Amino acid sequence: MSILRVQDLTKTYQSGGRTLTVLDKVNFELQPGDTFSIVGPSGSGKTTLLGLCAGLDRASSGSVYLNDIRLDHLGEDERAAVRNQYVGFIFQNFQLLPTLTALENVMVPLELRGEKGVRRTAQELLDRVGLGQRGHHYPTQLSGGEQQRVSLARAFANRPKILFADEPTGNLDTDTSAKVVDLIFELNREAGTTLVLVTHDLELASRTGRIIRIKGGVVVSDTVTARENVWQGRE
Amino acid sequence: MDRPIPKIIVPKASPFDPWLWTLAWRDSRRSRRRLFLFMSSIVLGIAALVAINSFGDNLARSIDEQAKELVGADLVVSSGKEFAPDMYRFLRGVGLERSYETAFPSMIFFPKTQDTRLAQVKAVSGKFPYYGTWEAKPANSVKAFREGNQAKKPVAMVDDALLTQFNIRPGDSVKVGNVSFLIVGRSVKIPGETAVTATVAPSVYIPQQFLPETGLLQRGSRATYRIYYLFNKGANVDQFAKSVEPKLDKAGINYDTVSERKRDTGRAFEDLTKFLNLVAFVALLLGCVGVASAVHLYVKEKIAPVAVLRCIGVSGKQAFLIYLIQTTLMGLLGAILGAILGSAVQLLLPEVFADFLPVKVSLAISWISVLQGIGIGLLITIAFALLPLLVIRKVSPLRTLRTSYEEDVTGPDPLQWGIYGLIGLFITGFAYLQTHDWKVALGFTVGLLVAFAILTGLGRLLMVLVRKFFPVSWSYVWRQGLSNLYRPQNQTLILVISIGLGTFLIATLYLTQTLLLGRVQLSASGRQPNMVLFDIQTTQKEGVSQLVQQYKMPIIQNVPVVTMRLAAINGRPVEAIQKDTAAKIPDWALTREYRVTYRDTLIGSEKIDQGKLQKMESPTDTARISIEKGYLQRLKLKIGDKLTFNVQGALIPTIVGSAREVDWNRVQTNFLVVFPNGVLEQAPQFHVLMTRVDSAGHSAAFQRALVTRFPNVSAIDLGLILRTIDEILGKVSFVIRFMALFSIITGLLVLGSSVVISKYQRMQESVLLRTLGASQRQILYINLVEYLLLGLLAAFSGIILSIAGSWALAHFVFETPFTPDVIPLLAVAATVTGITILIGLFNSREVLVRPPLEVLRAEA
C-alpha cells in the first residue's frame, strides 16, 4: 500500500500560442512514513509537482493517487475534502490567516471537520510547538519563526497522513531555520506522517530518506539516502 | 489484497452552518470598521426611502383623520356663473347650515402705501369653515371679522404674505373696488388652501353684503360662486350628492365632498411620494454601486486568505458563504441605521413640504416603512455585493504557492449575468410598485442605465483626456497627484459616477429653473406686451384705452372675450357624449367654460392649418368658427362639423370652418375658438387690453390711476408673474434639491470609504516617497492634487451631462434657445471639488501625520 503514487504525471501550459511542458512524465511512489525531498533549480517544476501531488491543481495527463484516492478524477470540492482529511501544509511564507489569532488558526482544520474539543487540541499543539502562551496573538504580532511554528501546529492539527512543505525555511534566518526544521522532523516522527519537502537547500534535503532532482520538468535523479522511514522506525 | 478506497466526505456548504458564522465573525474582527464603512454608503439611500415612505404613510393617515378639514365643510358646490334663480332656491334648501362665497380676481389698493396688486377677492357670508380652524393673526381676528360682517361694517381679512409684502398691518385699510375696508386680521391658513395656492392668488376676504357696493361684479365678469354646506351629523352626504349630480351637471355646477377631496388629495400625495421614492431609490442604487466597488476591493484583499482556507479543505461554496455572511450582516446593520436615520429625517419633511401640505401631519414611526426600507435595502445591497463576491468561489488553492496566479478569478462567470439580470428585475419591479405602469418602470430602469452609461463614458473620456493632455512640464507633485488617479485598483471611475450623478441632479435643477424663468423673461423683452388689463366692460373700453394712451403706453391688442359652454356636437348633446364611453373625448373639454373672441383676421401668433377664415355673409348665416389645431384633434372634430354653444342661455349654432396653428409661447391673447364678427357683439362680454410698460415706477403709477378710475379692471404685470413663478419653482426645487442632497452625500460617503479602503496602499506609497526623501508638505500636496483632480472630473462629468440634458429639455420640450449661465455652474463645480478635497484629506490625515514605520506596523 502506498500513500502517494504518481504515474506519468505531465503538466503543460499554453503560453503565447506555444505549449510549455512544465512537468514531463514524472513517476514515483511513497510509502507511509517516508520522508521525501524534491530539489531542483528555480523554474524546474518542483512547486508544480508539489501542487499536483497535494491536489491543488490538475495534471494535463497522468495520475496522482493519494491514500489510494485518484485525485485527477475529483472535483475541486472533493479534492478540498481530501486535503482536509489526509493532508497538511507548510508554506514558505507561512500563510496564516491574518485575521485570526494563532490559536484560531490552528483550530480551523479541526473545526472544518466538525470535531469537538478543538480549542483544547489546538492549545496542546501550540504548547507542543512552544507557543502555548501566544495563542491569542495575531500573526502580525509574531516573528517569522513563531509564525512558521503556528503553521506547523496547524498542519498537524488534522492528524494528516502526508505533509507537504514548500521551502519551509525559505523566509527564516539560519538559527530559526534549524529550530523549525528540527521541529518538523520531530513532529513528523511522532505522528508517523509522510513528509514531502520542496527545497533549494540540499542540506535540508539530505535529512530526508529519498531525494528526487528535477530539471526542466524531468526527473534527473532519484536517490535513496541512509535515512530511515519514520513509520518503519516506529514499528 | 488491496484495501478499500477511503470514502471522501465533502462537507455540506450550508448558510446555517454555525462554524461558517463563527469564522465570518472572527475574520471580520480586524476589518469591521472598514466593512461598516462599505455599508455606510447605503445608509443614506435607505434613510431617504424610509423617510419618504414613513412620511407618506403618516400623511395618508393624517389626510384620513383630518379629511373634513380638507374641505372645511360637508359639501361644496361651485359654479363659474351665477346660480339660476330656481337652482339657487333649491340650493338654499339643502343642508343644515350654509356659507356663501363669491370669488374673483381684482385689483386691490392699499391707501397707506399707495400700492396696488391683483388679488383673489372672496366675498363671504356664513360660518365657514365648519371643520378645522381658520388660522389668523391675531387669533381673535376671525371673530372680529364675523362680528363686523353681522354689524354690516366694512371689514376685511387679508392674506398674511400679501400684508407682509406691502408692509401693511391690521388696522390699516384696503380698497376693493369702490369700498374701503378696515383690515382686522391676517389670514394665515384656511381649510382647503395651501401656501402655494396663496402664492398664486393671495386672498382678501370681505363681507358679501358689500359686494354690490364695490361695483366690481358686472355682466360678463369672471367669478366663481360657491356654497359651503354643513349637514346633520350622520347624514349621507355622498349619497345625496350622487342623487343631485345630474341636476347639478346640467346647470354646469361642480361639487366636492369630503370623501372625494380625500381621495383626490390622497392620490396626489401618493403620486408625489412615489416620485420622491424613485429619487431616493437612485441614491440607494448609487450607494449600492459604491458597496459593489468597495466589496470588490475587500475581496481582492481576501483572495490570499481564501486560498489558504481552500488548501486546508474549505470548499469554494463555504468560503463564499463566509464572506456573504459578513457583507449581509454589515448590510443589515447599514439598513437598520438607515431606517433609524430615515425615521428621524421624516421629522424634517413636514418643514420641507410645508407649503404644499393641506393638513397637519402627525408623525409616528411607520413600522411598515421601516421594514420595507430594511428589506429593500438589504436585498439590493446583497445583490450588488454578490457581483464581486462570486469570485471567491473560484479562488484556487494554488495561490498559496504562486502569488502571480491569475487564472481563477478572471474570465466570464455565467452567474454574474444572472445577478445583473436579477438587479435589473429588482429595479424594474421596484419602479413598477411605485408607478403601477410597466412602461414607466422599464423606462425608469433603462433611463437609469443610460444615465449611468453616459456618466461612465464621460468619466472615462475625461480621465483619458486629462491623462493625455496633462502638461508633461508640470511639477512632480502635480504629475504624481495625477498618476495616483490611475493607480491599480483605483476607484476613480466609481467616484466620478457617484459624485457626478449628484452634481448632475443639482445642476439640472438649477438650469431648468433658470430656463423656465428665462422663457418668461424672454417674453418680457423687446416690444412684446408685458401688461394685461382684463375685465374691461364694454362701456369702459374707450376710457381705459384713453388712460393707457395718457400714460404714453401703446395699445398692442384690445380684444373682446365672451364666455360660453359647449352644448352639442353635430346635434348630439354633450351630456349624451359624456355618457358614451366610445366617444373618447375628455370630459373637461365638454364641460369647460370657453373664453371666445370674435374677429375676421388672424393675429401674429396664428396661421391657418386647414380650411379658411370665413366672414359672415349675411346675419342669418350659420357662423363659421375657427378652432385651434391641437384642440380640434382632441375633440375629434373635422372641418364642416357642427358645434352648438350655449352663450349665457342663448344657443348659437356654428360650423367648424378652419383650424389654426397657434404659437402659445407668445404673450398674446390666444384663443381656442374664434368667432367671425357679427355674431357675438351683443352678448355679455368683457375686453382684454395688452400694453407695454417700461419701468416698475411707471407701472405702479398707471395701476394706481387704473384702480381709482376703473376699480373692476384688473392689471397683470408680467413682473408679478415672473416673481410668482420664481417663488413656486423655488418651493418645488427645494423639495427636489433636498432629495438630490442624499445622492450627493452618498457620493461623498463612497469617496470617504474608498479613501479609507485604499489607505493601506496610500500609506505604502507615502512611506516609500518619504523614504525616498519627500517632505510631509509634498505628500500633502500630492494628495491635494489627487482629490482636486478627482473632484473636478466628477463635477464636470455631472455638469456636462446636465448641460446636455437641459439643452435637450430646452430644445425639444420648451422650444426655446438655451445658453447656460456659466458662473453658477462653476460655483457648483467649485463647491463639489472643495468638499471632495476636504473629505479626501480628512480621511488621509493618518497617512500624513503618523510616522511611516508605525503606520506600516499597525496596518500590516
PDB file of C-alpha atoms in Angstrom, chain A residues 1-2 13 47-48 50-51 55-57 67-69 74 76-78 80-86 89 91 93 95-101 104-105 107-109 111-112 119 138 140-141 154 158 166, chain B residues 3-11 19 22-23 26-31 302 304-306 308-318 323 395-403 405 407 857 859-860:
ATOM      1  CA  MET A   1       0.000   0.000   0.000  1.00  0.00           C
ATOM      2  CA  SER A   2       1.362   3.422  -0.951  1.00  0.00           C
ATOM      3  CA  TYR A  13       0.635  25.357 -20.184  1.00  0.00           C
ATOM      4  CA  THR A  47       6.363  23.555  -6.881  1.00  0.00           C
ATOM      5  CA  THR A  48       4.132  22.446  -9.755  1.00  0.00           C
ATOM      6  CA  LEU A  50       4.005  19.590  -5.134  1.00  0.00           C
ATOM      7  CA  GLY A  51       0.745  21.329  -6.119  1.00  0.00           C
ATOM      8  CA  GLY A  55      -4.431  18.066  -5.218  1.00  0.00           C
ATOM      9  CA  LEU A  56      -4.134  21.839  -5.501  1.00  0.00           C
ATOM     10  CA  ASP A  57      -4.080  21.629  -9.295  1.00  0.00           C
ATOM     11  CA  ASN A  67      -4.075   7.351   0.039  1.00  0.00           C
ATOM     12  CA  ASP A  68      -5.342   5.290  -2.935  1.00  0.00           C
ATOM     13  CA  ILE A  69      -7.774   8.039  -3.986  1.00  0.00           C
ATOM     14  CA  LEU A  74     -12.213  14.506  -8.402  1.00  0.00           C
ATOM     15  CA  GLU A  76     -12.308  20.851  -6.625  1.00  0.00           C
ATOM     16  CA  ASP A  77     -14.563  20.496  -3.562  1.00  0.00           C
ATOM     17  CA  GLU A  78     -13.842  16.765  -3.299  1.00  0.00           C
ATOM     18  CA  ALA A  80     -10.597  20.050  -0.760  1.00  0.00           C
ATOM     19  CA  ALA A  81     -12.224  17.346   1.393  1.00  0.00           C
ATOM     20  CA  VAL A  82      -9.302  15.012   0.698  1.00  0.00           C
ATOM     21  CA  ARG A  83      -6.876  17.738   1.752  1.00  0.00           C
ATOM     22  CA  ASN A  84      -8.820  18.299   4.952  1.00  0.00           C
ATOM     23  CA  GLN A  85      -8.872  14.591   5.768  1.00  0.00           C
ATOM     24  CA  TYR A  86      -5.356  13.478   4.809  1.00  0.00           C
ATOM     25  CA  PHE A  89       0.694  22.008   4.504  1.00  0.00           C
ATOM     26  CA  PHE A  91       4.453  27.167   3.201  1.00  0.00           C
ATOM     27  CA  ASN A  93       5.535  32.444   3.630  1.00  0.00           C
ATOM     28  CA  GLN A  95       0.185  31.531   5.066  1.00  0.00           C
ATOM     29  CA  LEU A  96      -1.522  32.102   8.367  1.00  0.00           C
ATOM     30  CA  LEU A  97      -4.929  33.729   8.228  1.00  0.00           C
ATOM     31  CA  PRO A  98      -4.077  37.294   9.260  1.00  0.00           C
ATOM     32  CA  THR A  99      -7.483  37.985  10.777  1.00  0.00           C
ATOM     33  CA  LEU A 100      -7.408  35.011  13.158  1.00  0.00           C
ATOM     34  CA  THR A 101      -5.327  34.553  16.325  1.00  0.00           C
ATOM     35  CA  GLU A 104      -7.847  30.108  15.934  1.00  0.00           C
ATOM     36  CA  ASN A 105      -5.540  29.423  13.001  1.00  0.00           C
ATOM     37  CA  MET A 107      -8.429  25.367  15.205  1.00  0.00           C
ATOM     38  CA  VAL A 108      -9.636  25.901  11.622  1.00  0.00           C
ATOM     39  CA  PRO A 109      -8.865  22.425  10.131  1.00  0.00           C
ATOM     40  CA  GLU A 111     -13.499  22.885  13.166  1.00  0.00           C
ATOM     41  CA  LEU A 112     -13.894  22.242   9.491  1.00  0.00           C
ATOM     42  CA  ARG A 119      -9.799  24.509  21.427  1.00  0.00           C
ATOM     43  CA  TYR A 138      -2.376  37.700  15.734  1.00  0.00           C
ATOM     44  CA  THR A 140       1.411  40.174  12.660  1.00  0.00           C
ATOM     45  CA  GLN A 141       2.334  40.163  16.330  1.00  0.00           C
ATOM     46  CA  ARG A 154      -1.994  23.875  12.141  1.00  0.00           C
ATOM     47  CA  ASN A 158      -5.941  17.271  11.489  1.00  0.00           C
ATOM     48  CA  ASP A 166       7.138  24.163   0.320  1.00  0.00           C
TER      49      ASP A 166
ATOM     50  CA  ARG B   3      -7.650  -2.266   0.921  1.00  0.00           C
ATOM     51  CA  PRO B   4     -10.925  -0.499   0.103  1.00  0.00           C
ATOM     52  CA  ILE B   5     -10.618   3.043  -1.242  1.00  0.00           C
ATOM     53  CA  PRO B   6     -11.313   5.518   1.592  1.00  0.00           C
ATOM     54  CA  LYS B   7     -14.560   7.468   1.400  1.00  0.00           C
ATOM     55  CA  ILE B   8     -14.382  11.177   0.739  1.00  0.00           C
ATOM     56  CA  ILE B   9     -16.709  13.208   2.947  1.00  0.00           C
ATOM     57  CA  VAL B  10     -17.349  16.570   1.294  1.00  0.00           C
ATOM     58  CA  PRO B  11     -18.676  18.940   3.969  1.00  0.00           C
ATOM     59  CA  TRP B  19     -18.933  27.321  12.109  1.00  0.00           C
ATOM     60  CA  THR B  22     -18.093  31.852  13.710  1.00  0.00           C
ATOM     61  CA  LEU B  23     -15.362  32.107  11.108  1.00  0.00           C
ATOM     62  CA  ARG B  26     -13.625  36.030  13.624  1.00  0.00           C
ATOM     63  CA  ASP B  27     -12.446  37.035  10.192  1.00  0.00           C
ATOM     64  CA  SER B  28     -14.337  40.323  10.343  1.00  0.00           C
ATOM     65  CA  ARG B  29     -12.750  41.329  13.653  1.00  0.00           C
ATOM     66  CA  ARG B  30      -9.888  43.256  12.171  1.00  0.00           C
ATOM     67  CA  SER B  31     -11.856  44.772   9.310  1.00  0.00           C
ATOM     68  CA  LYS B 302      -9.191  38.378   0.869  1.00  0.00           C
ATOM     69  CA  ALA B 304      -4.823  35.076  -0.331  1.00  0.00           C
ATOM     70  CA  PRO B 305      -6.530  34.001   2.931  1.00  0.00           C
ATOM     71  CA  VAL B 306      -9.259  32.285   0.901  1.00  0.00           C
ATOM     72  CA  VAL B 308      -5.175  29.204   2.412  1.00  0.00           C
ATOM     73  CA  LEU B 309      -8.642  28.142   3.572  1.00  0.00           C
ATOM     74  CA  ARG B 310      -9.074  26.224   0.326  1.00  0.00           C
ATOM     75  CA  CYS B 311      -5.771  24.487   0.972  1.00  0.00           C
ATOM     76  CA  ILE B 312      -6.902  23.450   4.424  1.00  0.00           C
ATOM     77  CA  GLY B 313     -10.027  21.969   2.893  1.00  0.00           C
ATOM     78  CA  VAL B 314     -12.697  24.671   2.873  1.00  0.00           C
ATOM     79  CA  SER B 315     -14.890  24.296  -0.197  1.00  0.00           C
ATOM     80  CA  GLY B 316     -15.497  27.130  -2.666  1.00  0.00           C
ATOM     81  CA  LYS B 317     -19.078  27.475  -1.509  1.00  0.00           C
ATOM     82  CA  GLN B 318     -18.098  27.578   2.152  1.00  0.00           C
ATOM     83  CA  TYR B 323     -17.884  36.495   3.086  1.00  0.00           C
ATOM     84  CA  VAL B 395     -10.180  31.122  -5.848  1.00  0.00           C
ATOM     85  CA  SER B 396      -7.635  28.374  -6.439  1.00  0.00           C
ATOM     86  CA  PRO B 397      -5.659  26.943  -3.522  1.00  0.00           C
ATOM     87  CA  LEU B 398      -2.674  27.080  -5.863  1.00  0.00           C
ATOM     88  CA  ARG B 399      -2.386  30.772  -4.983  1.00  0.00           C
ATOM     89  CA  THR B 400      -0.721  29.712  -1.751  1.00  0.00           C
ATOM     90  CA  LEU B 401       2.196  28.515  -3.823  1.00  0.00           C
ATOM     91  CA  ARG B 402       2.180  31.095  -6.581  1.00  0.00           C
ATOM     92  CA  THR B 403       1.350  34.745  -5.929  1.00  0.00           C
ATOM     93  CA  TYR B 405      -1.710  33.086 -10.218  1.00  0.00           C
ATOM     94  CA  GLU B 407      -6.465  32.284 -13.936  1.00  0.00           C
ATOM     95  CA  ARG B 857       3.425  48.056  11.539  1.00  0.00           C
ATOM     96  CA  GLU B 859      -1.589  48.123   9.145  1.00  0.00           C
ATOM     97  CA  ALA B 860       0.452  45.075   8.238  1.00  0.00           C
TER      98      ALA B 860
END
